[in-house]
Short mmCIF file of C-alpha atoms and ligand atoms in Angstrom, two decimals:
data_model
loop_
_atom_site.label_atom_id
_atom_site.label_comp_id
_atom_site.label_asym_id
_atom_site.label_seq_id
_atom_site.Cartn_x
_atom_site.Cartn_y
_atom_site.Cartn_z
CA UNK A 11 14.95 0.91 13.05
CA UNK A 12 12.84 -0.11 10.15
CA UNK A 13 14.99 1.31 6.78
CA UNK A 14 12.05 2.28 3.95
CA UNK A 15 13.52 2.82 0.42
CA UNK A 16 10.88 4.71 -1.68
CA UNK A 17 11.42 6.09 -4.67
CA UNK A 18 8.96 9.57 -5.85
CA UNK A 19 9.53 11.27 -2.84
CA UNK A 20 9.48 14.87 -4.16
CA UNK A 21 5.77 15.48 -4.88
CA UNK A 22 2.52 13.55 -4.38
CA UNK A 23 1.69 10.59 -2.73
CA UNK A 24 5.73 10.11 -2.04
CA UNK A 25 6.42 12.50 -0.34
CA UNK A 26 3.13 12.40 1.69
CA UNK A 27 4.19 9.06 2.98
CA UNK A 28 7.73 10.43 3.25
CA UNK A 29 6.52 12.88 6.14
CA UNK A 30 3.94 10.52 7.60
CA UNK A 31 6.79 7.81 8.30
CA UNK A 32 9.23 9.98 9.00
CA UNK A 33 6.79 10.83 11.96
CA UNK A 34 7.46 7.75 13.08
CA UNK A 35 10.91 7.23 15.55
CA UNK A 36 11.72 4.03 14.09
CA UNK A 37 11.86 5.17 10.81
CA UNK A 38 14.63 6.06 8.34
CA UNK A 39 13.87 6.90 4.99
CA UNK A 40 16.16 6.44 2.06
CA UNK A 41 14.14 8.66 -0.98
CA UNK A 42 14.77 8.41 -4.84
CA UNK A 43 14.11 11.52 -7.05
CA UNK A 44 14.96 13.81 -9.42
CA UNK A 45 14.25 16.65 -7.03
CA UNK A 46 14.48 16.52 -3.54
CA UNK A 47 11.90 18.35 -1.11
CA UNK A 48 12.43 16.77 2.09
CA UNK A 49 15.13 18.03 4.92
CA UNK A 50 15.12 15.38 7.92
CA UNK A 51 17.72 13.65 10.49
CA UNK A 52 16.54 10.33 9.69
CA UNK A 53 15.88 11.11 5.40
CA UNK A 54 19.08 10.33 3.10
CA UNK A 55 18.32 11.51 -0.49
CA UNK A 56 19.38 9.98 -3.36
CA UNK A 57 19.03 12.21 -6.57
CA UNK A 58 18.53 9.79 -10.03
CA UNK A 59 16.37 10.19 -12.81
CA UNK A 60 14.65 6.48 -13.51
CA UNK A 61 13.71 7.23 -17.01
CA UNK A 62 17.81 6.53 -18.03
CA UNK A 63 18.84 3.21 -19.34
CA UNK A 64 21.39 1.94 -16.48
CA UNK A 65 20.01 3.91 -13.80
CA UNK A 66 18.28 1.56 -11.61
CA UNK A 67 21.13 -0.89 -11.93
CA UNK A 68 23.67 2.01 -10.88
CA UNK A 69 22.13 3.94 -8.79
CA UNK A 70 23.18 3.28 -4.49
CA UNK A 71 21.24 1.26 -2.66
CA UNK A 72 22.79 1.88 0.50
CA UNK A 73 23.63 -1.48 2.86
CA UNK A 74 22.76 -1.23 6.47
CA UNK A 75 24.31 -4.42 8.09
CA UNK A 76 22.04 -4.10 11.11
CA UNK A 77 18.59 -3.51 9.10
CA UNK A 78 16.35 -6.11 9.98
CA UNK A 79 13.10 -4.62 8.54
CA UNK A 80 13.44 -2.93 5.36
CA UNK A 81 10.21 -1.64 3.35
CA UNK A 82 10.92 -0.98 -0.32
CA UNK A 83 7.98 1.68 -2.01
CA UNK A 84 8.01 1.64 -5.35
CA UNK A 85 6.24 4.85 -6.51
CA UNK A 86 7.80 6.86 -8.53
CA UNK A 87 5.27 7.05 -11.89
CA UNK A 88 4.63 9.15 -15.12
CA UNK A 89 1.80 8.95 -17.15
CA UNK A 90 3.96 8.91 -20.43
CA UNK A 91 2.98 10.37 -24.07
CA UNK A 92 -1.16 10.54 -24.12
CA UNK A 93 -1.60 9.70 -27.80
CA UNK A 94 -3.37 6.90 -29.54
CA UNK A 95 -1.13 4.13 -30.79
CA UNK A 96 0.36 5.47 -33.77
CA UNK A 97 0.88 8.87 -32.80
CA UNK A 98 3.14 8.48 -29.47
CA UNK A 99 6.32 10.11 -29.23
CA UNK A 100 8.48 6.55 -28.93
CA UNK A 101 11.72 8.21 -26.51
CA UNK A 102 8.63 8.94 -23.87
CA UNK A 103 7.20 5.72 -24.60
CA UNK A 104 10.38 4.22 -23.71
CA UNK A 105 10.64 6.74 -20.52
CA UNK A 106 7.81 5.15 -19.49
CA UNK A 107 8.47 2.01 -19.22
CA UNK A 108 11.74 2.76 -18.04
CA UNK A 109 10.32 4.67 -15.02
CA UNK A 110 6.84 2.49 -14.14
CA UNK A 111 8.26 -0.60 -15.23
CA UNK A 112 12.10 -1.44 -15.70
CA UNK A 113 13.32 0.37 -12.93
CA UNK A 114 11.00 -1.03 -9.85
CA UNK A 115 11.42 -4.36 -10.98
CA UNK A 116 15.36 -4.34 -10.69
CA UNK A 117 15.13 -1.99 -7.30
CA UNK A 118 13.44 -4.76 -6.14
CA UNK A 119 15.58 -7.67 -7.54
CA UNK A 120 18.65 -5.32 -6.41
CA UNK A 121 16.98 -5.03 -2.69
CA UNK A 122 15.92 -8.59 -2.27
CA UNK A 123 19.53 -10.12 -2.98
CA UNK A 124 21.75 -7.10 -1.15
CA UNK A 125 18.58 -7.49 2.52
CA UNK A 126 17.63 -11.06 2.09
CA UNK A 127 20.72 -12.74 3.38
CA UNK A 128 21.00 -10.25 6.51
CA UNK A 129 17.35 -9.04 7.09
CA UNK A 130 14.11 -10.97 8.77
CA UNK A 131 11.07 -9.04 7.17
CA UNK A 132 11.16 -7.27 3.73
CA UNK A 133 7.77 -5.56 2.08
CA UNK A 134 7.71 -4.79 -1.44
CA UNK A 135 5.04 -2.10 -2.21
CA UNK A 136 4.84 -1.52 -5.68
CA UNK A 137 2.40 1.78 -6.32
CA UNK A 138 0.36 0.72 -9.47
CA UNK A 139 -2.87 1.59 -10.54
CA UNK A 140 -6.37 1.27 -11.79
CA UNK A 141 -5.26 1.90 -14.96
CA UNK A 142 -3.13 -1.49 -14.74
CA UNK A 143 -6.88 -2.95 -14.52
CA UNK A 144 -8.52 -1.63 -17.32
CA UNK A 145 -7.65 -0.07 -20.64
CA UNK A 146 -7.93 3.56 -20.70
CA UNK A 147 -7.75 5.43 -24.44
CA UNK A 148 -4.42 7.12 -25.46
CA UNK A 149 -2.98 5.72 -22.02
CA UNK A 150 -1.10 2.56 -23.66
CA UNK A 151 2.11 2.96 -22.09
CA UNK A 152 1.26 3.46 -18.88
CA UNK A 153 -1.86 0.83 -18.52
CA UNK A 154 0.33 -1.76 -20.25
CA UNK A 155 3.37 -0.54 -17.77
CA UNK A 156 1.58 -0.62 -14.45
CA UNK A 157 0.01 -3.92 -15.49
CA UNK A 158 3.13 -5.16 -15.95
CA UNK A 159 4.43 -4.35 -12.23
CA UNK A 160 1.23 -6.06 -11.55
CA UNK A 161 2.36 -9.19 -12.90
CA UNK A 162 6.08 -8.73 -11.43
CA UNK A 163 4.54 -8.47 -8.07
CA UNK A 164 2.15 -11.67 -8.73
CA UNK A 165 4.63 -13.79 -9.21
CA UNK A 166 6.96 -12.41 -6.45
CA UNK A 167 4.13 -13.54 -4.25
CA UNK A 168 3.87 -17.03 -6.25
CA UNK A 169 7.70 -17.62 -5.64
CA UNK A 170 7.42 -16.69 -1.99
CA UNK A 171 4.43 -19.46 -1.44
CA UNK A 172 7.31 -22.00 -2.04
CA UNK A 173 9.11 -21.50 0.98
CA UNK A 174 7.90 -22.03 4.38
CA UNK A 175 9.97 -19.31 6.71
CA UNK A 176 8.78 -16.60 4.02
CA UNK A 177 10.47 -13.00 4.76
CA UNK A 178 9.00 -11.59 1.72
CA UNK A 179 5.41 -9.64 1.45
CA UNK A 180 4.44 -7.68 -1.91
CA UNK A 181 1.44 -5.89 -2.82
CA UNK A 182 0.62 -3.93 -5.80
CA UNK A 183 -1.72 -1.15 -5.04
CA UNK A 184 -3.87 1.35 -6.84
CA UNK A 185 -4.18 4.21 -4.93
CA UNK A 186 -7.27 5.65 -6.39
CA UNK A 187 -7.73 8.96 -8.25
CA UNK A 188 -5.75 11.31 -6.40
CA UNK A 189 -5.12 14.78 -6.01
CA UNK A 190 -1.36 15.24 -7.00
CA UNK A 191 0.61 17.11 -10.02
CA UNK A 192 0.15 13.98 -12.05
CA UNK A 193 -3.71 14.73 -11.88
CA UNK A 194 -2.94 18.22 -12.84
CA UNK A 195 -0.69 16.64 -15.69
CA UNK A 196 -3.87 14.65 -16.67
CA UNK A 197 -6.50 17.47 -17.01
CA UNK A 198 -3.48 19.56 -19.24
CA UNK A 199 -3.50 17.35 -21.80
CA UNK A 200 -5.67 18.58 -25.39
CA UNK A 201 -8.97 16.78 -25.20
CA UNK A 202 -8.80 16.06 -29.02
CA UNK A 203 -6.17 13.06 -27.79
CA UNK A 204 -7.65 12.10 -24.76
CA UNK A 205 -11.20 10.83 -24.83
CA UNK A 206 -11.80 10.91 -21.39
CA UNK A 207 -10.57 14.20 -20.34
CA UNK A 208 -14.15 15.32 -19.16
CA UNK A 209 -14.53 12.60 -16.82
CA UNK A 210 -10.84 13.50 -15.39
CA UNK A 211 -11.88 17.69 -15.27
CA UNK A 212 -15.05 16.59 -13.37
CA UNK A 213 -13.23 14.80 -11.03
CA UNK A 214 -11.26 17.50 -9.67
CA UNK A 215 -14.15 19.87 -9.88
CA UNK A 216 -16.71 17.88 -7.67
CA UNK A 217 -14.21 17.13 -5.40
CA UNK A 218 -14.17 13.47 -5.80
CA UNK A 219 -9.86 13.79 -5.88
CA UNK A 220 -8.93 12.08 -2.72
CA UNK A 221 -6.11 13.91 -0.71
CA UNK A 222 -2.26 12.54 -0.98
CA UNK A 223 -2.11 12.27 3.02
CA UNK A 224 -5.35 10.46 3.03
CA UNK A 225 -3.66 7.78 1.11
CA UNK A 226 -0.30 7.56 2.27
CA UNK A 227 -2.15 7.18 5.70
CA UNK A 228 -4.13 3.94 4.06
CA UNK A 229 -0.83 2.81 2.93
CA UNK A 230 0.94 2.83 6.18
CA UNK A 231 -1.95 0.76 7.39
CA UNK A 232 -1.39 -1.59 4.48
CA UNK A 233 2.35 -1.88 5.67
CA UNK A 234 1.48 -2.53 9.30
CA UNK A 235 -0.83 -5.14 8.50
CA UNK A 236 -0.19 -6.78 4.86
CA UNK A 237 -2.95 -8.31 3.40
CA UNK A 238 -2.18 -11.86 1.44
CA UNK A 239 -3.59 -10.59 -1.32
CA UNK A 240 -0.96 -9.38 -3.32
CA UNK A 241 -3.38 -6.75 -5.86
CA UNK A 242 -4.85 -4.36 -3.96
CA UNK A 243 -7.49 -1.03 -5.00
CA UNK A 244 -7.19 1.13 -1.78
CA UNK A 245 -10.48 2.43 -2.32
CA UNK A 246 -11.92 -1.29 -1.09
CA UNK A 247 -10.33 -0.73 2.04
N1 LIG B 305 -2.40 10.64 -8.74
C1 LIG B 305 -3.20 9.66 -9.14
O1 LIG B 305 -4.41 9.85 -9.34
C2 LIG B 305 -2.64 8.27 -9.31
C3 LIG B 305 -3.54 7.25 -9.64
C4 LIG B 305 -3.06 5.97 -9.80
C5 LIG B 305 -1.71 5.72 -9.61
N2 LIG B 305 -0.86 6.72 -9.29
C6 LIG B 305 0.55 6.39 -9.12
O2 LIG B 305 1.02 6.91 -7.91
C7 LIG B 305 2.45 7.12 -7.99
C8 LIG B 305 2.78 8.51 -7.47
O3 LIG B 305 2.18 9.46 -8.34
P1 LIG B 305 1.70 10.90 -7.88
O4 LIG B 305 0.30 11.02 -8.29
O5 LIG B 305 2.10 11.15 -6.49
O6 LIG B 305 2.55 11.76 -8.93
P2 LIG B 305 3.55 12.99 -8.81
O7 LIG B 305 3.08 13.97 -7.79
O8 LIG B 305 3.77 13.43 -10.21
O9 LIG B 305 4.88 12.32 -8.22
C9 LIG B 305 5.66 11.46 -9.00
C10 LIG B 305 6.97 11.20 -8.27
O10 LIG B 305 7.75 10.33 -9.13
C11 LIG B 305 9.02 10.91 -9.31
N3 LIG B 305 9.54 10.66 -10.65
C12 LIG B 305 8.91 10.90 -11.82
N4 LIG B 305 9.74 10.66 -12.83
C13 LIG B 305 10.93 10.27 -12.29
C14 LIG B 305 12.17 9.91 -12.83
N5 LIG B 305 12.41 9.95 -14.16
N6 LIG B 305 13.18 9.55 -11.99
C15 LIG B 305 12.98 9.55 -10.65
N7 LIG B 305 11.80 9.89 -10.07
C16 LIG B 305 10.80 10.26 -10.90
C17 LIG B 305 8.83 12.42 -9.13
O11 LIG B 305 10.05 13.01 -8.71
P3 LIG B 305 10.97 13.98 -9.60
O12 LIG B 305 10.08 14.69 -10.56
O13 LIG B 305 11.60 14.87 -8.57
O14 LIG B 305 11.96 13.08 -10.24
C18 LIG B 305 7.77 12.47 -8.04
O15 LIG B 305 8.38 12.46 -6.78
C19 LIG B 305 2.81 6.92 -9.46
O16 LIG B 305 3.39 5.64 -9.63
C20 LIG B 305 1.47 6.99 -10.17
O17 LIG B 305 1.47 6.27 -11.37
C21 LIG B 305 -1.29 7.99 -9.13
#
């Protein structure tokens, strides 16, 4: 049985990778979410919200003694407060980070010491973005918050070039510009603080949104096959 923890699984590209694996026999999902959407013999469901201060470090990580591949998806993401820096609404600024930051970098710290002593493979996908790449306007908090889980998986993959029988794998992958309710949250927001909304409302009209199951299908590649590279845009594969 290969145990996958992912947290997001209610909407979007979670729970799209949530059904895909859970097609699999081997697979046993353990999902993280406010909401749960998913009904399954082999799905536990933990309810939590991320965005609270303690809640990753609480929050069960359930110990199978006889896991020996575990995959831990870190996915869960909000776009935050879409103001210019001065005019952001500081408790969702904090959310933010809490959410795309804080909490999937002590899931993983929490997963690698409870698996590490008892399992032989562990991948760390940490769902980050384009954004983490490139500054977009009025997105601060959540460029500067995926960028950061770009440099927490970086040096994941730095520490786990020091040792030779490596059981560790992490990537940190943008996904592209997908069709999910965090696009929808994207093209709601007034234009007057959001520069690019155009480009963002063209996008879904010319069709260019790629499909959730299209990705979490590129994604379960990625897990079959890890690349060494630990930053990864799916659209270049
Ligand atoms: N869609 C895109 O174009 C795009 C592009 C680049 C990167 N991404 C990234 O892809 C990931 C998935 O996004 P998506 O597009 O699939 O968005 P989505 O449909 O809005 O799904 C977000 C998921 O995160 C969970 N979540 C949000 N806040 C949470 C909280 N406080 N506590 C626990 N879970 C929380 C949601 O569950 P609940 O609401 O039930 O808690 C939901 O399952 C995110 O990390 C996002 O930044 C998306």
């Amino acid at each position: 049985m290969v145990y996958y923890f992912i947290t997001g699984t209610s909407s979007g590209i979670g729970l799209a990778l949530t059904q895909q694996l859970l097609g699999q026999k081997d697979a046993y999902v353990i999902g993280y979410s406010r909401r749960n959407a998913i009904n399954h013999s082999r799905y536990k469901h933990i309810e939590v919200d991320f965005s609270q201060p303690g809640s990753a470090r609480e929050v069960e990580i359930p110990e199978y003694r006889n896991a020996k591949h575990i995959v831990l998806i870190n996915n869960a993401g909000i776009l935050g407060d879409v103001k210019p820096i001065g005019k952001i609404d500081n408790e969702l600024l904090e959310k933010t980070f809490m959410v795309n930051t804080i909490s999937p970098a002590i899931l993983t710290n929490r997963l690698l010491s409870a698996y590490l002593p008892i399992s032989d493979s562990i991948i760390v996908i940490n769902i980050s973005s384009g954004a983490a790449r490139h500054a977009v306007e009025s997105w601060s908090g959540y460029c500067a918050s995926k960028a950061a889980i770009d440099m927490f998986s970086m040096v994941l993959h730095a520490e786990q070039q020091l040792i030779d029988n490596r059981k560790v794998r992490v990537i940190s992958v943008a996904p592209g510009i997908v069709d999910t309710p965090m696009q929808d949250s994207v093209r709601q927001v007034d234009p007057s603080y959001f520069p690019q909304s155009e480009r963002f409302h063209q996008y879904k009209q010319k069709g260019l949104l790629a499909p959730s199951e299209q990705v979490a299908k590129k994604i379960v590649e990625l897990i079959g096959n890890p690349p060494n590279d630990p930053i990864i845009d799916l659209r270049t594969i």
